[in-house]
Tab-separated table of C-alpha atoms in Angstrom:
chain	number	residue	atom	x	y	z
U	1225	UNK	CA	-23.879	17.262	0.567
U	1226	UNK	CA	-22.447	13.539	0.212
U	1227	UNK	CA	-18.720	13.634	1.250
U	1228	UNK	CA	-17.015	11.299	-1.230
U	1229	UNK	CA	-14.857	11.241	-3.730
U	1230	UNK	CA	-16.122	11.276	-7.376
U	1231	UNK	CA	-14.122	10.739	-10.831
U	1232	UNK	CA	-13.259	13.824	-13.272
U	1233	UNK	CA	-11.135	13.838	-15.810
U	1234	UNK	CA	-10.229	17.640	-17.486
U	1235	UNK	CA	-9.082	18.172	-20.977
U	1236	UNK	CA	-5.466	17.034	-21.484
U	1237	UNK	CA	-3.856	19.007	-24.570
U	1238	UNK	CA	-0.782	17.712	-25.333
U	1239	UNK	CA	1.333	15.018	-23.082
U	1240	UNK	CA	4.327	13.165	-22.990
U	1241	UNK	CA	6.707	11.080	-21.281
U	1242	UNK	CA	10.157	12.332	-20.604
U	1243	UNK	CA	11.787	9.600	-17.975
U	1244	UNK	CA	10.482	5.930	-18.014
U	1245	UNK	CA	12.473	3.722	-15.213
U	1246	UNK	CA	11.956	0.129	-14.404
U	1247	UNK	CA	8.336	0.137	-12.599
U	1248	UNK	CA	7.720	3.711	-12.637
U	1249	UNK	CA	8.003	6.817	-15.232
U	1250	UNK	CA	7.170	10.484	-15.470
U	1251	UNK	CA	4.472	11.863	-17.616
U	1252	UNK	CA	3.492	15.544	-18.292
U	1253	UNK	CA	0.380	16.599	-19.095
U	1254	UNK	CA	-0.874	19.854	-20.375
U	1255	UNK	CA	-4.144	20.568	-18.535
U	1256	UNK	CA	-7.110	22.768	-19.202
U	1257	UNK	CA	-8.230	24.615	-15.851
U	1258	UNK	CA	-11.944	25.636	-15.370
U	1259	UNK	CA	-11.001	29.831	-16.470
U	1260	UNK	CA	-9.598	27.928	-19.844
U	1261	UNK	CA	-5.457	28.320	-19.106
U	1262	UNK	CA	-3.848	25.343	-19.763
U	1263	UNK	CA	-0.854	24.350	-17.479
U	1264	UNK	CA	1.762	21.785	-17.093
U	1265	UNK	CA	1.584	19.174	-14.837
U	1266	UNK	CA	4.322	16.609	-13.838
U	1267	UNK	CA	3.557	13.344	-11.692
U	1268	UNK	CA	5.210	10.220	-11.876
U	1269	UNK	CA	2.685	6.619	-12.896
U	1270	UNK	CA	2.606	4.091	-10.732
U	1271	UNK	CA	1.322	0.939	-10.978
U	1272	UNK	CA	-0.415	0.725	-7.679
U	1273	UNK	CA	0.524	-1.411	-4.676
U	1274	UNK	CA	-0.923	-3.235	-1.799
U	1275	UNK	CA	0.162	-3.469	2.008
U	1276	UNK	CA	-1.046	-6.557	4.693
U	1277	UNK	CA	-1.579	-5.392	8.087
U	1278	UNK	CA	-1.043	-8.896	9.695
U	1279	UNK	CA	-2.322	-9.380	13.086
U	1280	UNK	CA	-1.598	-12.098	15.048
U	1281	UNK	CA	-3.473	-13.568	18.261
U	1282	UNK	CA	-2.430	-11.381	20.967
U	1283	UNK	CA	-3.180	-8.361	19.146
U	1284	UNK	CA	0.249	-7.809	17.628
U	1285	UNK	CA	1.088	-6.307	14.163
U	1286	UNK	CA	3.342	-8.515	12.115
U	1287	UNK	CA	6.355	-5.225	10.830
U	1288	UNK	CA	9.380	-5.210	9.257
U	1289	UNK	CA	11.934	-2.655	8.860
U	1290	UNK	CA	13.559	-1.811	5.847
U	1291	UNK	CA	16.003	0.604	3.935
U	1292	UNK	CA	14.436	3.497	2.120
U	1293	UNK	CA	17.177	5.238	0.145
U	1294	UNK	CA	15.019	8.485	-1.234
U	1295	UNK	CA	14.498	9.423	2.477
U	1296	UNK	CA	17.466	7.881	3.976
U	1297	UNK	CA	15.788	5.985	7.180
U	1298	UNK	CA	15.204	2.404	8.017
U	1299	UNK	CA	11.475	2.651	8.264
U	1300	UNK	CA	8.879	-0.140	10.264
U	1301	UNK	CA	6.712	-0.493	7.852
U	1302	UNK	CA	3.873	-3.517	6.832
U	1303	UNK	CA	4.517	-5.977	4.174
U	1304	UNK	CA	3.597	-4.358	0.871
U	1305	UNK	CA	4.761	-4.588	-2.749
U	1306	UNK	CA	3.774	-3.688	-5.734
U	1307	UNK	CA	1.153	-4.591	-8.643
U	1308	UNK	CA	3.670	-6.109	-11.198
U	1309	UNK	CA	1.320	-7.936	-13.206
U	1310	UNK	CA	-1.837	-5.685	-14.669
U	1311	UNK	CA	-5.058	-6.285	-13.849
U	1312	UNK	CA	-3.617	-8.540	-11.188
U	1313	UNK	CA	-6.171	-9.333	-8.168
U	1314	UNK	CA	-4.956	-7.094	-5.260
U	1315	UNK	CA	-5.976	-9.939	-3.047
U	1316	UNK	CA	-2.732	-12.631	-4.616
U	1317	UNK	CA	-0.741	-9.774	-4.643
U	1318	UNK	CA	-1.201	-9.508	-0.925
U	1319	UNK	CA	-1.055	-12.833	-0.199
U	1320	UNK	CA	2.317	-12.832	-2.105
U	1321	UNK	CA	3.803	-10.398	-0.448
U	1322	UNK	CA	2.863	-11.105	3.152
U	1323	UNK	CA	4.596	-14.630	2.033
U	1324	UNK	CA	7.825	-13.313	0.304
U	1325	UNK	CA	8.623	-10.700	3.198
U	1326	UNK	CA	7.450	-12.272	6.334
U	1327	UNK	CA	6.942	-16.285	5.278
U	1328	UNK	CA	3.487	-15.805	6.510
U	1329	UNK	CA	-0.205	-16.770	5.225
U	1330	UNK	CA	-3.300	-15.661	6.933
U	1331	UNK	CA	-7.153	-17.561	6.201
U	1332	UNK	CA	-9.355	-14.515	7.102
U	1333	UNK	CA	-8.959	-11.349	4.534
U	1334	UNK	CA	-10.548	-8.262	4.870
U	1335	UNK	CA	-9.927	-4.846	2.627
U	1336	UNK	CA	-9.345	-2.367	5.460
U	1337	UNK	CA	-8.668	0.995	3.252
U	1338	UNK	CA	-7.563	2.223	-0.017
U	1339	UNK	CA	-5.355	5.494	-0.456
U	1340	UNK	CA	-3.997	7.138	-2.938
U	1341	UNK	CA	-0.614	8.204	-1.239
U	1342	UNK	CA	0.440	11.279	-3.009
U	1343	UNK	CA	-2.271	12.712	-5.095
U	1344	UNK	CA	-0.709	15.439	-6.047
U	1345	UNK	CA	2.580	14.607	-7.724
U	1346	UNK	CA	1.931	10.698	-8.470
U	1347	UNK	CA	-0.933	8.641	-9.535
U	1348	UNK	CA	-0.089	5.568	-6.751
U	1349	UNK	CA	-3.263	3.432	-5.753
U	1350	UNK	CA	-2.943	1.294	-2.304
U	1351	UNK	CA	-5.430	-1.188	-0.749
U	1352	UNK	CA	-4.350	-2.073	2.481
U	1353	UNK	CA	-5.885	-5.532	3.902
U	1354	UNK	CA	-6.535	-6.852	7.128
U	1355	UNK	CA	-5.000	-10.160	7.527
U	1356	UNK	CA	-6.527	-12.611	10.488
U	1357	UNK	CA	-5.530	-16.116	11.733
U	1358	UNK	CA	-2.113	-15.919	10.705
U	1359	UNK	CA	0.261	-19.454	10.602
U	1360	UNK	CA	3.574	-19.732	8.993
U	1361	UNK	CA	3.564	-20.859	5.584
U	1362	UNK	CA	4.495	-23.793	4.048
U	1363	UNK	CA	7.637	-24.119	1.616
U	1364	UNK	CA	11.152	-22.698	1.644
U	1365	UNK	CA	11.576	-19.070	2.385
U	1366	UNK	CA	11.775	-16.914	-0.402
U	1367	UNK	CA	14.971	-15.254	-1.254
U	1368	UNK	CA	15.201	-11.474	-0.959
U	1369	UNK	CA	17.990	-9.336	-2.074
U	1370	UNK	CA	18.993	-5.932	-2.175
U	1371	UNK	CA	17.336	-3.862	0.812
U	1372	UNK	CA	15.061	-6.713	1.811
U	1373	UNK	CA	18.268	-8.596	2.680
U	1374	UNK	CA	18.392	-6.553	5.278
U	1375	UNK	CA	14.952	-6.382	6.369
U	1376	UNK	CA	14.311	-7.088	10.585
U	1377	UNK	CA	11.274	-8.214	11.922
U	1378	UNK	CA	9.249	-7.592	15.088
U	1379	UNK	CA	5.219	-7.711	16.276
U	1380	UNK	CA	4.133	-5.137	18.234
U	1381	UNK	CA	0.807	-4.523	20.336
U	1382	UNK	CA	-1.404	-2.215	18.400
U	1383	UNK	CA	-1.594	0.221	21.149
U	1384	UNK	CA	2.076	0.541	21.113
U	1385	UNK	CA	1.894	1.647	17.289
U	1386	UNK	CA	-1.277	3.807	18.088
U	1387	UNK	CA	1.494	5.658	20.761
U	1388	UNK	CA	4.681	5.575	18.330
U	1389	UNK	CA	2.103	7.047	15.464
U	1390	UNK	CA	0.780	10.132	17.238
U	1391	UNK	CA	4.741	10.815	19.042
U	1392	UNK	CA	5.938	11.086	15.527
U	1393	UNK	CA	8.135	7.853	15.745
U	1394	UNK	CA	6.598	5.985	12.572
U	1395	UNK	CA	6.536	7.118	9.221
U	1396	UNK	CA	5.858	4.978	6.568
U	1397	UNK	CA	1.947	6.339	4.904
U	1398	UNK	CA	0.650	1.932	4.969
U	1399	UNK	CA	1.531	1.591	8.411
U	1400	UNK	CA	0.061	4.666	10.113
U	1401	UNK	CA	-2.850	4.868	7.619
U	1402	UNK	CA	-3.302	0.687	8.437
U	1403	UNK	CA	-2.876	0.827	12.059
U	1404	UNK	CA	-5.295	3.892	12.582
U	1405	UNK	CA	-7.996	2.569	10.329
U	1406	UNK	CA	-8.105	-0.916	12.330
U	1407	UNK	CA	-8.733	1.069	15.591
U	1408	UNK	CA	-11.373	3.565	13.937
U	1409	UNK	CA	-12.892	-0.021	12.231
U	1410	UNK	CA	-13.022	-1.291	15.476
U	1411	UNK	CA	-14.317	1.943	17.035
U	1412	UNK	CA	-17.246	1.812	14.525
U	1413	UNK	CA	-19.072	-1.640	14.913
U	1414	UNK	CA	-15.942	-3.739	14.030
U	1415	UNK	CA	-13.133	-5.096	11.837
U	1416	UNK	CA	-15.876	-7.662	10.667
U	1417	UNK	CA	-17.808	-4.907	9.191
U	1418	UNK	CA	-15.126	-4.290	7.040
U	1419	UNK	CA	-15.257	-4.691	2.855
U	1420	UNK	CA	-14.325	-8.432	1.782
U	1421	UNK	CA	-11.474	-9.169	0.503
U	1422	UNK	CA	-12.335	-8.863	-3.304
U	1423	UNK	CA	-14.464	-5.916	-3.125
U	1424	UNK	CA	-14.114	-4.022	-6.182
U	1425	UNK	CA	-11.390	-1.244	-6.452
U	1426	UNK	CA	-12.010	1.566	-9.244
U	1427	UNK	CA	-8.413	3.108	-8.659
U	1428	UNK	CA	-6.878	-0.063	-10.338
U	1429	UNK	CA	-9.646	-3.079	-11.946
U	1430	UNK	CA	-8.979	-6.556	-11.478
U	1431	UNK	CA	-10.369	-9.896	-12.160
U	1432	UNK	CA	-11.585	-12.087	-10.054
């Protein structure tokens, strides 16, 4: 048996959209199941993301802690953002972010996972990257607002993560999905091993 995912897609009767917001909506489907019920299924449509886990020279991961309302914590978390622009290449959407939220750039790029983070309610796609060689970038800083105004910043040793992961001290689904797959990556024959940068992504197509 080969242990990977494969696509499906099951008969959709009837479906419609009953909230649309300003990057996100709701959709609800009316499914056929293999015994031939149909049921309703509600998940909300995303237009996928991407996170950077930037690491610097001593081993340290670039964070930054920000506001998450739905959950009400300030969360350490890795730069990430979202896919505004369809069909966008994950790989200048990364390289955008990792400027706008830590006024960083980074000349080695490597694809270190893709997730989906919750399959079973909402149809988000994330690649996370690797980001090597990091430098400040060039330019003005970019101006955030709302919760990003109050964004801190810190880079920690990724053993201390690996510790504040497993004790149940770190939260956010990029950064403990990132942090662990660097250390299995470099369990495994190393980070260089890893997917380029522009490797293809099924979850959400891009041009090159």
């Amino acid at each position: 048996m080969t242990i990977k995912d494969t696509p499906e897609e099951w008969e959709i009767r009837a479906t419609e959209t009953p909230f649309v917001g300003n990057k996100t909506s709701v959709r609800t489907d009316d499914v056929v199941m293999p015994d031939g019920s149909v049921v309703r299924r509600d998940y909300q449509v995303h237009p996928g993301s991407v996170a950077v886990l930037a690491l610097d020279a001593e081993d340290r991961v670039l964070l930054i802690k920000q506001y998450r309302h739905p959950v009400r914590q300030k969360l350490w978390e890795i730069p990430a953002g979202l896919l505004d622009i369809p069909g966008e290449n994950p790989l200048h959407a990364a390289q955008r972010e990792l400027y706008e939220e830590a006024h960083v750039k980074a000349e080695d790029w490597r694809v270190l996972t893709d997730v989906y983070t919750t399959p079973g309610g909402c149809d988000e796609a994330v690649r996370i990257f690797l980001a090597r060689h990091l430098s400040e970038a060039d330019g003005d800083r970019f101006e955030v607002e709302d919760e990003e105004a109050d964004m801190e910043h810190a880079r920690v040793p990724v053993d201390e993560l690996v510790r504040a992961v497993l004790a149940g001290e770190l939260h956010n689904n990029c950064l403990v999905v990132g942090v662990l797959s660097l250390v299995a990556a470099r369990a495994s024959g190393g980070v260089d091993g890893l997917r380029p940068a522009e490797a293809a992504w099924p979850a959400r197509p891009f041009e090159e």
